[in-house]
Every structure is written in C-alpha cells, then in structure tokens.
Short mmCIF file of N, CA and C in Angstrom, two decimals:
data_model
loop_
_atom_site.label_atom_id
_atom_site.label_comp_id
_atom_site.label_asym_id
_atom_site.label_seq_id
_atom_site.Cartn_x
_atom_site.Cartn_y
_atom_site.Cartn_z
N MET A 1313 -40.24 -16.00 -2.78
CA MET A 1313 -39.50 -15.41 -3.89
C MET A 1313 -38.12 -15.00 -3.41
N LYS A 1314 -37.10 -15.42 -4.13
CA LYS A 1314 -35.72 -15.11 -3.76
C LYS A 1314 -35.33 -13.72 -4.26
N SER A 1315 -34.52 -13.06 -3.47
CA SER A 1315 -34.02 -11.74 -3.85
C SER A 1315 -32.90 -11.92 -4.88
N SER A 1316 -32.85 -11.02 -5.85
CA SER A 1316 -31.79 -11.10 -6.86
C SER A 1316 -30.45 -10.60 -6.31
N CYS A 1317 -30.50 -9.94 -5.18
CA CYS A 1317 -29.29 -9.42 -4.55
C CYS A 1317 -28.75 -10.46 -3.57
N GLN A 1318 -27.59 -11.00 -3.89
CA GLN A 1318 -26.98 -11.98 -3.01
C GLN A 1318 -25.74 -11.38 -2.37
N TYR A 1319 -25.51 -11.74 -1.13
CA TYR A 1319 -24.31 -11.29 -0.44
C TYR A 1319 -23.38 -12.47 -0.27
N TYR A 1320 -22.13 -12.24 -0.59
CA TYR A 1320 -21.14 -13.29 -0.45
C TYR A 1320 -20.23 -12.95 0.72
N PHE A 1321 -20.05 -13.89 1.58
CA PHE A 1321 -19.19 -13.71 2.74
C PHE A 1321 -18.01 -14.65 2.62
N PRO A 1322 -16.88 -14.28 3.21
CA PRO A 1322 -15.72 -15.17 3.14
C PRO A 1322 -15.98 -16.47 3.88
N THR A 1323 -15.35 -17.52 3.40
CA THR A 1323 -15.49 -18.81 4.06
C THR A 1323 -14.74 -18.79 5.38
N LYS A 1324 -15.03 -19.74 6.22
CA LYS A 1324 -14.35 -19.87 7.51
C LYS A 1324 -12.84 -20.01 7.31
N GLU A 1325 -12.46 -20.80 6.30
CA GLU A 1325 -11.04 -21.00 6.02
C GLU A 1325 -10.37 -19.69 5.60
N ARG A 1326 -11.09 -18.87 4.81
CA ARG A 1326 -10.54 -17.60 4.35
C ARG A 1326 -10.31 -16.64 5.51
N THR A 1327 -11.24 -16.61 6.45
CA THR A 1327 -11.10 -15.70 7.58
C THR A 1327 -9.99 -16.10 8.54
N LEU A 1328 -9.49 -17.31 8.43
CA LEU A 1328 -8.39 -17.75 9.30
C LEU A 1328 -7.02 -17.34 8.75
N LYS A 1329 -6.99 -16.79 7.55
CA LYS A 1329 -5.71 -16.36 6.95
C LYS A 1329 -5.19 -15.12 7.68
N PRO A 1330 -3.88 -14.85 7.55
CA PRO A 1330 -3.28 -13.75 8.32
C PRO A 1330 -3.68 -12.34 7.92
N ASP A 1331 -4.41 -12.16 6.81
CA ASP A 1331 -4.85 -10.82 6.46
C ASP A 1331 -6.20 -10.50 7.10
N TYR A 1332 -6.65 -11.36 8.00
CA TYR A 1332 -7.85 -11.13 8.81
C TYR A 1332 -7.41 -10.99 10.26
N GLU A 1333 -8.17 -10.24 11.04
CA GLU A 1333 -7.85 -10.07 12.45
C GLU A 1333 -9.12 -10.23 13.28
N THR A 1334 -8.95 -10.55 14.54
CA THR A 1334 -10.07 -10.71 15.45
C THR A 1334 -10.37 -9.38 16.13
N ILE A 1335 -11.64 -9.00 16.11
CA ILE A 1335 -12.06 -7.79 16.82
C ILE A 1335 -13.19 -8.15 17.77
N GLY A 1336 -13.37 -7.35 18.76
CA GLY A 1336 -14.42 -7.59 19.75
C GLY A 1336 -14.01 -8.65 20.75
N SER A 1337 -14.96 -8.94 21.67
CA SER A 1337 -14.70 -9.97 22.67
C SER A 1337 -16.01 -10.66 23.03
N GLY A 1338 -15.88 -11.79 23.65
CA GLY A 1338 -17.06 -12.55 24.06
C GLY A 1338 -17.90 -12.97 22.88
N LYS A 1339 -19.22 -12.76 22.97
CA LYS A 1339 -20.13 -13.15 21.88
C LYS A 1339 -19.99 -12.24 20.67
N ARG A 1340 -19.43 -11.05 20.85
CA ARG A 1340 -19.28 -10.09 19.76
C ARG A 1340 -17.96 -10.28 19.00
N LYS A 1341 -17.19 -11.28 19.38
CA LYS A 1341 -15.89 -11.55 18.76
C LYS A 1341 -16.10 -12.05 17.33
N ARG A 1342 -15.36 -11.44 16.37
CA ARG A 1342 -15.48 -11.87 14.99
C ARG A 1342 -14.19 -11.57 14.23
N ARG A 1343 -14.04 -12.21 13.08
CA ARG A 1343 -12.87 -12.02 12.23
C ARG A 1343 -13.24 -11.11 11.07
N VAL A 1344 -12.44 -10.07 10.85
CA VAL A 1344 -12.69 -9.13 9.76
C VAL A 1344 -11.40 -8.90 8.98
N LYS A 1345 -11.55 -8.45 7.75
CA LYS A 1345 -10.40 -8.13 6.89
C LYS A 1345 -9.62 -6.97 7.50
N SER A 1346 -8.33 -7.11 7.56
CA SER A 1346 -7.48 -6.07 8.15
C SER A 1346 -7.50 -4.81 7.30
N LYS A 1347 -7.58 -3.67 7.98
CA LYS A 1347 -7.52 -2.36 7.33
C LYS A 1347 -6.46 -1.56 8.06
N THR A 1348 -5.24 -2.02 7.95
CA THR A 1348 -4.16 -1.49 8.77
C THR A 1348 -3.87 -0.01 8.51
N VAL A 1349 -3.79 0.40 7.25
CA VAL A 1349 -3.48 1.79 6.94
C VAL A 1349 -4.62 2.69 7.42
N GLN A 1350 -5.84 2.26 7.18
CA GLN A 1350 -7.00 3.04 7.63
C GLN A 1350 -7.02 3.14 9.16
N THR A 1351 -6.69 2.07 9.83
CA THR A 1351 -6.63 2.07 11.29
C THR A 1351 -5.58 3.05 11.81
N LEU A 1352 -4.41 3.05 11.19
CA LEU A 1352 -3.35 3.99 11.59
C LEU A 1352 -3.77 5.43 11.37
N HIS A 1353 -4.48 5.68 10.27
CA HIS A 1353 -4.92 7.04 9.96
C HIS A 1353 -6.01 7.49 10.93
N GLU A 1354 -6.97 6.63 11.19
CA GLU A 1354 -8.07 6.99 12.09
C GLU A 1354 -7.60 7.24 13.52
N SER A 1355 -6.55 6.53 13.93
CA SER A 1355 -6.03 6.72 15.28
C SER A 1355 -5.10 7.92 15.39
N GLY A 1356 -4.76 8.53 14.25
CA GLY A 1356 -3.87 9.69 14.26
C GLY A 1356 -2.40 9.33 14.23
N ASP A 1357 -2.07 8.04 14.05
CA ASP A 1357 -0.67 7.64 14.00
C ASP A 1357 0.01 8.09 12.72
N ILE A 1358 -0.75 8.20 11.62
CA ILE A 1358 -0.22 8.70 10.35
C ILE A 1358 -1.17 9.76 9.81
N ASP A 1359 -0.65 10.61 8.94
CA ASP A 1359 -1.48 11.66 8.35
C ASP A 1359 -1.95 11.25 6.96
N GLY A 1360 -2.71 12.12 6.34
CA GLY A 1360 -3.25 11.85 5.01
C GLY A 1360 -2.18 11.68 3.95
N GLU A 1361 -1.08 12.39 4.13
CA GLU A 1361 0.04 12.28 3.19
C GLU A 1361 0.59 10.85 3.18
N ALA A 1362 0.66 10.22 4.34
CA ALA A 1362 1.15 8.85 4.43
C ALA A 1362 0.17 7.86 3.79
N VAL A 1363 -1.12 8.12 3.95
CA VAL A 1363 -2.13 7.27 3.32
C VAL A 1363 -2.00 7.37 1.80
N THR A 1364 -1.87 8.58 1.29
CA THR A 1364 -1.71 8.79 -0.15
C THR A 1364 -0.43 8.13 -0.66
N ALA A 1365 0.64 8.25 0.11
CA ALA A 1365 1.92 7.63 -0.28
C ALA A 1365 1.79 6.12 -0.34
N SER A 1366 1.08 5.53 0.62
CA SER A 1366 0.91 4.08 0.62
C SER A 1366 0.10 3.62 -0.59
N GLU A 1367 -0.92 4.39 -0.96
CA GLU A 1367 -1.72 4.05 -2.14
C GLU A 1367 -0.89 4.18 -3.41
N ARG A 1368 -0.08 5.21 -3.47
CA ARG A 1368 0.78 5.44 -4.64
C ARG A 1368 1.80 4.32 -4.79
N TRP A 1369 2.44 3.95 -3.68
CA TRP A 1369 3.43 2.87 -3.72
C TRP A 1369 2.77 1.56 -4.15
N LEU A 1370 1.59 1.27 -3.61
CA LEU A 1370 0.90 0.03 -3.93
C LEU A 1370 0.53 -0.03 -5.41
N LYS A 1371 0.05 1.08 -5.97
CA LYS A 1371 -0.29 1.11 -7.40
C LYS A 1371 0.95 0.86 -8.25
N ASP A 1372 2.06 1.51 -7.91
CA ASP A 1372 3.29 1.28 -8.66
C ASP A 1372 3.76 -0.16 -8.53
N TYR A 1373 3.68 -0.71 -7.34
CA TYR A 1373 4.12 -2.09 -7.10
C TYR A 1373 3.28 -3.07 -7.92
N LEU A 1374 1.96 -2.94 -7.82
CA LEU A 1374 1.08 -3.86 -8.54
C LEU A 1374 1.26 -3.75 -10.05
N PHE A 1375 1.43 -2.53 -10.54
CA PHE A 1375 1.62 -2.35 -11.98
C PHE A 1375 2.95 -2.95 -12.42
N SER A 1376 4.02 -2.68 -11.67
CA SER A 1376 5.34 -3.18 -12.08
C SER A 1376 5.45 -4.70 -11.94
N MET A 1377 4.88 -5.26 -10.91
CA MET A 1377 5.02 -6.70 -10.68
C MET A 1377 3.99 -7.54 -11.43
N HIS A 1378 2.78 -7.03 -11.57
CA HIS A 1378 1.70 -7.85 -12.13
C HIS A 1378 1.07 -7.27 -13.38
N GLY A 1379 1.47 -6.07 -13.78
CA GLY A 1379 0.93 -5.46 -15.00
C GLY A 1379 -0.49 -4.97 -14.85
N TYR A 1380 -0.91 -4.75 -13.62
CA TYR A 1380 -2.27 -4.28 -13.37
C TYR A 1380 -2.25 -2.84 -12.93
N ALA A 1381 -3.06 -2.00 -13.58
CA ALA A 1381 -3.15 -0.59 -13.20
C ALA A 1381 -4.59 -0.13 -13.34
N ASP A 1382 -5.02 0.65 -12.39
CA ASP A 1382 -6.38 1.19 -12.43
C ASP A 1382 -6.29 2.68 -12.10
N TYR A 1383 -5.52 3.41 -12.92
CA TYR A 1383 -5.28 4.81 -12.66
C TYR A 1383 -6.41 5.72 -13.12
N LEU A 1384 -7.04 5.37 -14.22
CA LEU A 1384 -8.01 6.27 -14.83
C LEU A 1384 -9.35 6.25 -14.12
N LYS A 1385 -9.80 7.42 -13.75
CA LYS A 1385 -11.11 7.54 -13.12
C LYS A 1385 -12.05 8.30 -14.04
N ASP A 1386 -11.50 9.12 -14.92
CA ASP A 1386 -12.30 9.91 -15.85
C ASP A 1386 -12.22 9.29 -17.24
N SER A 1387 -13.17 9.62 -18.08
CA SER A 1387 -13.13 9.11 -19.45
C SER A 1387 -12.01 9.80 -20.21
N LEU A 1388 -11.51 9.12 -21.22
CA LEU A 1388 -10.40 9.64 -22.00
C LEU A 1388 -10.89 10.67 -23.01
N PRO A 1389 -10.07 11.68 -23.31
CA PRO A 1389 -10.47 12.66 -24.33
C PRO A 1389 -10.53 12.00 -25.70
N ARG A 1390 -11.26 12.61 -26.62
CA ARG A 1390 -11.44 12.04 -27.96
C ARG A 1390 -10.13 11.89 -28.71
N ASP A 1391 -9.20 12.82 -28.51
CA ASP A 1391 -7.94 12.79 -29.26
C ASP A 1391 -6.87 11.94 -28.58
N TYR A 1392 -7.24 11.17 -27.56
CA TYR A 1392 -6.28 10.33 -26.84
C TYR A 1392 -5.82 9.20 -27.74
N LEU A 1393 -4.51 9.02 -27.83
CA LEU A 1393 -3.95 7.92 -28.61
C LEU A 1393 -3.62 6.75 -27.68
N LEU A 1394 -4.18 5.61 -27.99
CA LEU A 1394 -3.91 4.43 -27.18
C LEU A 1394 -2.47 4.00 -27.35
N GLY A 1395 -1.92 3.49 -26.27
CA GLY A 1395 -0.56 3.00 -26.32
C GLY A 1395 -0.52 1.61 -26.93
N ASP A 1396 0.67 1.07 -27.06
CA ASP A 1396 0.84 -0.28 -27.56
C ASP A 1396 1.66 -1.08 -26.54
N ALA A 1397 2.09 -2.24 -26.93
CA ALA A 1397 2.85 -3.10 -26.02
C ALA A 1397 4.14 -2.41 -25.55
N HIS A 1398 4.72 -1.60 -26.42
CA HIS A 1398 5.98 -0.93 -26.07
C HIS A 1398 5.77 0.17 -25.04
N THR A 1399 4.75 1.00 -25.23
CA THR A 1399 4.50 2.06 -24.25
C THR A 1399 4.05 1.48 -22.93
N PHE A 1400 3.31 0.37 -22.98
CA PHE A 1400 2.89 -0.32 -21.76
C PHE A 1400 4.12 -0.83 -21.00
N ALA A 1401 5.04 -1.44 -21.73
CA ALA A 1401 6.26 -1.98 -21.11
C ALA A 1401 7.11 -0.85 -20.52
N LEU A 1402 7.19 0.28 -21.22
CA LEU A 1402 7.95 1.43 -20.70
C LEU A 1402 7.31 1.97 -19.42
N ALA A 1403 5.99 2.10 -19.41
CA ALA A 1403 5.30 2.60 -18.22
C ALA A 1403 5.47 1.63 -17.06
N ARG A 1404 5.40 0.35 -17.35
CA ARG A 1404 5.58 -0.66 -16.31
C ARG A 1404 7.01 -0.63 -15.76
N GLY A 1405 7.97 -0.42 -16.66
CA GLY A 1405 9.37 -0.32 -16.23
C GLY A 1405 9.60 0.91 -15.36
N LYS A 1406 8.96 2.03 -15.70
CA LYS A 1406 9.10 3.25 -14.89
C LYS A 1406 8.49 3.04 -13.50
N ALA A 1407 7.38 2.34 -13.43
CA ALA A 1407 6.77 2.05 -12.13
C ALA A 1407 7.71 1.17 -11.30
N GLY A 1408 8.31 0.17 -11.94
CA GLY A 1408 9.27 -0.68 -11.25
C GLY A 1408 10.50 0.09 -10.79
N SER A 1409 10.90 1.06 -11.60
CA SER A 1409 12.04 1.90 -11.23
C SER A 1409 11.73 2.73 -9.99
N ARG A 1410 10.49 3.25 -9.92
CA ARG A 1410 10.10 4.04 -8.74
C ARG A 1410 10.08 3.16 -7.49
N VAL A 1411 9.58 1.94 -7.62
CA VAL A 1411 9.56 1.01 -6.48
C VAL A 1411 10.99 0.69 -6.05
N SER A 1412 11.86 0.45 -7.02
CA SER A 1412 13.26 0.16 -6.71
C SER A 1412 13.96 1.34 -6.04
N GLU A 1413 13.63 2.54 -6.49
CA GLU A 1413 14.22 3.74 -5.90
C GLU A 1413 13.83 3.86 -4.42
N ILE A 1414 12.59 3.55 -4.12
CA ILE A 1414 12.13 3.58 -2.72
C ILE A 1414 12.81 2.49 -1.92
N GLN A 1415 12.93 1.29 -2.51
CA GLN A 1415 13.60 0.19 -1.81
C GLN A 1415 15.05 0.56 -1.52
N GLU A 1416 15.70 1.19 -2.48
CA GLU A 1416 17.10 1.60 -2.29
C GLU A 1416 17.21 2.66 -1.19
N GLN A 1417 16.27 3.60 -1.16
CA GLN A 1417 16.31 4.69 -0.19
C GLN A 1417 15.95 4.20 1.22
N LEU A 1418 14.88 3.41 1.34
CA LEU A 1418 14.41 2.99 2.67
C LEU A 1418 15.02 1.68 3.14
N GLY A 1419 15.55 0.88 2.23
CA GLY A 1419 16.18 -0.38 2.59
C GLY A 1419 15.30 -1.60 2.33
N LEU A 1420 15.95 -2.75 2.24
CA LEU A 1420 15.25 -4.00 1.94
C LEU A 1420 14.25 -4.38 3.03
N CYS A 1421 14.61 -4.21 4.29
CA CYS A 1421 13.70 -4.56 5.39
C CYS A 1421 12.41 -3.73 5.31
N SER A 1422 12.55 -2.46 5.00
CA SER A 1422 11.37 -1.61 4.85
C SER A 1422 10.54 -2.05 3.66
N HIS A 1423 11.20 -2.41 2.58
CA HIS A 1423 10.49 -2.88 1.39
C HIS A 1423 9.67 -4.13 1.70
N ILE A 1424 10.27 -5.05 2.42
CA ILE A 1424 9.57 -6.29 2.79
C ILE A 1424 8.38 -5.97 3.69
N ARG A 1425 8.56 -5.05 4.61
CA ARG A 1425 7.43 -4.64 5.47
C ARG A 1425 6.31 -4.00 4.66
N LEU A 1426 6.66 -3.17 3.67
CA LEU A 1426 5.65 -2.58 2.79
C LEU A 1426 4.89 -3.65 2.03
N GLU A 1427 5.60 -4.66 1.53
CA GLU A 1427 4.94 -5.77 0.84
C GLU A 1427 3.96 -6.49 1.75
N LYS A 1428 4.42 -6.80 2.96
CA LYS A 1428 3.56 -7.53 3.90
C LYS A 1428 2.35 -6.69 4.31
N LEU A 1429 2.57 -5.41 4.54
CA LEU A 1429 1.51 -4.52 5.01
C LEU A 1429 0.52 -4.16 3.90
N LEU A 1430 1.04 -3.73 2.75
CA LEU A 1430 0.18 -3.19 1.70
C LEU A 1430 -0.24 -4.22 0.66
N VAL A 1431 0.66 -5.08 0.23
CA VAL A 1431 0.34 -6.04 -0.82
C VAL A 1431 -0.39 -7.25 -0.24
N GLU A 1432 0.20 -7.85 0.79
CA GLU A 1432 -0.43 -9.02 1.40
C GLU A 1432 -1.55 -8.64 2.36
N GLY A 1433 -1.55 -7.40 2.83
CA GLY A 1433 -2.61 -6.92 3.71
C GLY A 1433 -2.63 -7.59 5.07
N LEU A 1434 -1.46 -7.94 5.58
CA LEU A 1434 -1.40 -8.63 6.87
C LEU A 1434 -1.84 -7.71 8.00
N SER A 1435 -2.44 -8.30 9.00
CA SER A 1435 -2.80 -7.55 10.21
C SER A 1435 -1.53 -7.28 11.00
N PHE A 1436 -1.62 -6.37 11.96
CA PHE A 1436 -0.45 -6.07 12.79
C PHE A 1436 -0.02 -7.29 13.59
N SER A 1437 -0.97 -8.06 14.08
CA SER A 1437 -0.61 -9.24 14.87
C SER A 1437 0.08 -10.29 14.00
N ALA A 1438 -0.41 -10.50 12.77
CA ALA A 1438 0.24 -11.47 11.88
C ALA A 1438 1.63 -11.00 11.48
N LEU A 1439 1.75 -9.72 11.17
CA LEU A 1439 3.05 -9.16 10.82
C LEU A 1439 4.01 -9.24 12.00
N GLY A 1440 3.51 -8.93 13.19
CA GLY A 1440 4.33 -9.01 14.39
C GLY A 1440 4.82 -10.42 14.67
N MET A 1441 3.96 -11.40 14.46
CA MET A 1441 4.37 -12.79 14.72
C MET A 1441 5.39 -13.28 13.69
N ILE A 1442 5.35 -12.73 12.47
CA ILE A 1442 6.35 -13.08 11.47
C ILE A 1442 7.70 -12.46 11.83
N LEU A 1443 7.67 -11.19 12.23
CA LEU A 1443 8.92 -10.47 12.52
C LEU A 1443 9.51 -10.82 13.88
N TRP A 1444 8.66 -11.06 14.87
CA TRP A 1444 9.12 -11.35 16.23
C TRP A 1444 8.40 -12.58 16.78
N PRO A 1445 8.73 -13.76 16.29
CA PRO A 1445 8.01 -14.97 16.72
C PRO A 1445 8.23 -15.30 18.21
N HIS A 1446 9.28 -14.81 18.80
CA HIS A 1446 9.57 -15.10 20.20
C HIS A 1446 8.80 -14.19 21.18
N LYS A 1447 8.16 -13.15 20.67
CA LYS A 1447 7.40 -12.22 21.53
C LYS A 1447 5.96 -12.69 21.66
N THR A 1448 5.26 -12.15 22.65
CA THR A 1448 3.84 -12.45 22.77
C THR A 1448 3.09 -11.74 21.65
N ARG A 1449 1.92 -12.27 21.28
CA ARG A 1449 1.15 -11.70 20.18
C ARG A 1449 0.84 -10.21 20.38
N PRO A 1450 0.34 -9.79 21.55
CA PRO A 1450 0.05 -8.36 21.73
C PRO A 1450 1.29 -7.47 21.64
N GLU A 1451 2.39 -7.96 22.20
CA GLU A 1451 3.64 -7.18 22.16
C GLU A 1451 4.16 -7.08 20.73
N ALA A 1452 4.12 -8.18 19.99
CA ALA A 1452 4.57 -8.18 18.60
C ALA A 1452 3.68 -7.29 17.74
N ALA A 1453 2.37 -7.32 17.97
CA ALA A 1453 1.44 -6.48 17.21
C ALA A 1453 1.70 -5.01 17.48
N LYS A 1454 1.98 -4.67 18.72
CA LYS A 1454 2.26 -3.28 19.08
C LYS A 1454 3.54 -2.79 18.41
N MET A 1455 4.55 -3.64 18.38
CA MET A 1455 5.81 -3.29 17.72
C MET A 1455 5.60 -3.13 16.21
N ALA A 1456 4.83 -4.03 15.62
CA ALA A 1456 4.56 -3.95 14.18
C ALA A 1456 3.79 -2.69 13.85
N ARG A 1457 2.81 -2.36 14.66
CA ARG A 1457 2.00 -1.16 14.44
C ARG A 1457 2.87 0.10 14.46
N SER A 1458 3.74 0.21 15.45
CA SER A 1458 4.58 1.41 15.55
C SER A 1458 5.58 1.48 14.41
N GLN A 1459 6.15 0.34 14.03
CA GLN A 1459 7.10 0.33 12.92
C GLN A 1459 6.42 0.67 11.60
N CYS A 1460 5.21 0.16 11.41
CA CYS A 1460 4.47 0.46 10.17
C CYS A 1460 4.10 1.93 10.08
N ALA A 1461 3.71 2.52 11.19
CA ALA A 1461 3.38 3.94 11.20
C ALA A 1461 4.63 4.76 10.83
N LEU A 1462 5.75 4.43 11.42
CA LEU A 1462 7.01 5.12 11.11
C LEU A 1462 7.38 4.92 9.64
N LEU A 1463 7.25 3.71 9.15
CA LEU A 1463 7.60 3.41 7.77
C LEU A 1463 6.72 4.19 6.79
N LEU A 1464 5.43 4.27 7.04
CA LEU A 1464 4.54 5.00 6.14
C LEU A 1464 4.82 6.50 6.17
N GLU A 1465 5.21 7.02 7.32
CA GLU A 1465 5.61 8.43 7.39
C GLU A 1465 6.91 8.65 6.61
N GLN A 1466 7.84 7.70 6.69
CA GLN A 1466 9.08 7.80 5.91
C GLN A 1466 8.79 7.74 4.41
N LEU A 1467 7.85 6.89 4.03
CA LEU A 1467 7.46 6.77 2.63
C LEU A 1467 6.87 8.10 2.14
N ALA A 1468 6.00 8.68 2.93
CA ALA A 1468 5.41 9.97 2.58
C ALA A 1468 6.49 11.03 2.45
N ASN A 1469 7.44 11.04 3.38
CA ASN A 1469 8.54 12.01 3.33
C ASN A 1469 9.40 11.80 2.08
N PHE A 1470 9.59 10.55 1.68
CA PHE A 1470 10.35 10.27 0.46
C PHE A 1470 9.68 10.95 -0.73
N TYR A 1471 8.38 10.79 -0.87
CA TYR A 1471 7.65 11.40 -1.99
C TYR A 1471 7.69 12.93 -1.93
N ILE A 1472 7.57 13.49 -0.73
CA ILE A 1472 7.62 14.95 -0.58
C ILE A 1472 8.98 15.48 -1.01
N GLU A 1473 10.04 14.85 -0.53
CA GLU A 1473 11.40 15.29 -0.89
C GLU A 1473 11.67 15.11 -2.38
N LYS A 1474 11.16 14.04 -2.95
CA LYS A 1474 11.35 13.80 -4.38
C LYS A 1474 10.64 14.89 -5.20
N ARG A 1475 9.43 15.26 -4.78
CA ARG A 1475 8.69 16.33 -5.46
C ARG A 1475 9.46 17.65 -5.38
N LYS A 1476 10.04 17.94 -4.22
CA LYS A 1476 10.82 19.17 -4.05
C LYS A 1476 12.03 19.18 -4.98
N LYS A 1477 12.73 18.05 -5.07
CA LYS A 1477 13.91 17.97 -5.94
C LYS A 1477 13.51 18.15 -7.40
N GLU A 1478 12.41 17.51 -7.81
CA GLU A 1478 11.95 17.63 -9.19
C GLU A 1478 11.54 19.07 -9.51
N ALA A 1479 10.90 19.73 -8.56
CA ALA A 1479 10.50 21.13 -8.76
C ALA A 1479 11.72 22.03 -8.87
N LEU A 1480 12.74 21.75 -8.05
CA LEU A 1480 13.97 22.54 -8.10
C LEU A 1480 14.67 22.35 -9.44
N VAL A 1481 14.78 21.12 -9.90
CA VAL A 1481 15.41 20.84 -11.19
C VAL A 1481 14.64 21.52 -12.31
N LYS A 1482 13.33 21.47 -12.23
CA LYS A 1482 12.49 22.09 -13.27
C LYS A 1482 12.66 23.61 -13.25
N SER A 1483 12.71 24.20 -12.06
CA SER A 1483 12.89 25.66 -11.98
C SER A 1483 14.26 26.07 -12.48
N LEU A 1484 15.29 25.28 -12.22
CA LEU A 1484 16.63 25.60 -12.69
C LEU A 1484 16.75 25.44 -14.20
N ALA A 1485 15.98 24.52 -14.76
CA ALA A 1485 16.00 24.31 -16.20
C ALA A 1485 15.33 25.45 -16.94
N CYS A 1486 14.45 26.17 -16.26
CA CYS A 1486 13.72 27.28 -16.88
C CYS A 1486 14.46 28.61 -16.77
N VAL A 1487 15.56 28.65 -16.03
CA VAL A 1487 16.31 29.89 -15.85
C VAL A 1487 17.07 30.18 -17.15
N PRO A 1488 16.88 31.37 -17.72
CA PRO A 1488 17.58 31.69 -18.98
C PRO A 1488 19.10 31.80 -18.76
N GLN A 1489 19.83 31.33 -19.73
CA GLN A 1489 21.30 31.39 -19.68
C GLN A 1489 21.75 32.76 -20.16
N THR A 1490 22.70 33.35 -19.48
CA THR A 1490 23.23 34.65 -19.89
C THR A 1490 24.67 34.57 -20.30
#
C-alpha cells in the first residue's frame, strides 16, 4: 500500500543551479538550497534587525516588480473594505518607491547585490564568482559573504534612520502652533 504523503526532491539539474551550494565532504557531500541570510544570522555576522530588513526589502521588491504580496497573516476584520485595481496600483507604486529610495541611498551596486542575494537566492560562492571571476572560489565566497553582511547591516540602518526621521516629522507635526 502506497503512502498518500509524497516527498518531492529537486532534480539533479535543479541542484546544479547557483542558488544551491555544496556542504559536507567525502560521502556526506551534498547540494542544498542556499540560506545565506540565515547563515549570516546564525554565525553572528548580522543581527535580527538586518534579517528583518532583508525580509522587508524582499517583500517590497517582489510586490513592486511582480505584483505579489503575502503580508496578511491574520484574518481581515468584518468592516474591512477591499481595494480595487487603483488602490492595488498605488500600493505597488509605493513599494516600488521604497525600493528606489533604498537603491538611491545605498547605490546601484548594492541594489544589484541585494537582488542576487535575496531575490535570486545565490550562494556566497556563486555570487563571489559573478563579482570576482578572477579570484579562487573560496576567496570570492569569503569576499561575497563579508560584503553581504555589511550590506544587510547598512540596509537595516537605513530602515532605522528612516523610522527616526518619520517619528521626528510626526512629533513636530503634533506640536501646537502659538
């Protein structure tokens, strides 16, 4: 009797793509999906704020570029009014504006690295070989890892500073005029 629960594993061809990396050695060597942000967090290279910032940037990017959003985790209240094509387009435009603001602040090179790291999910070695093809794989991976950690910390700092500015503007708007 066959089990109704089936497990699907990636094909050999899929595991050879650059968003997979080799772990282990000898007989224990295998290819697994890259978890670069999680790896940086577990090693202490980045803090939780950077992880949250990377998730926030990725959600904005996917929504602005592809129209996909999965923000809601709770059920909607009964009096919630559904949006229409116009409110959807406005929300998508605001997400794109936030992504553009980050690109403007951190620069195009940083934006491209964020795309490769978060959207494409490239491993450090694949990212390193793209950025530094003349270096050895381990050296390029090490450089990519350190640059990605720095970039994610900068991204987190961008969000922190933006929150501070918005809070300051809000507090100044609430001050009564005399």
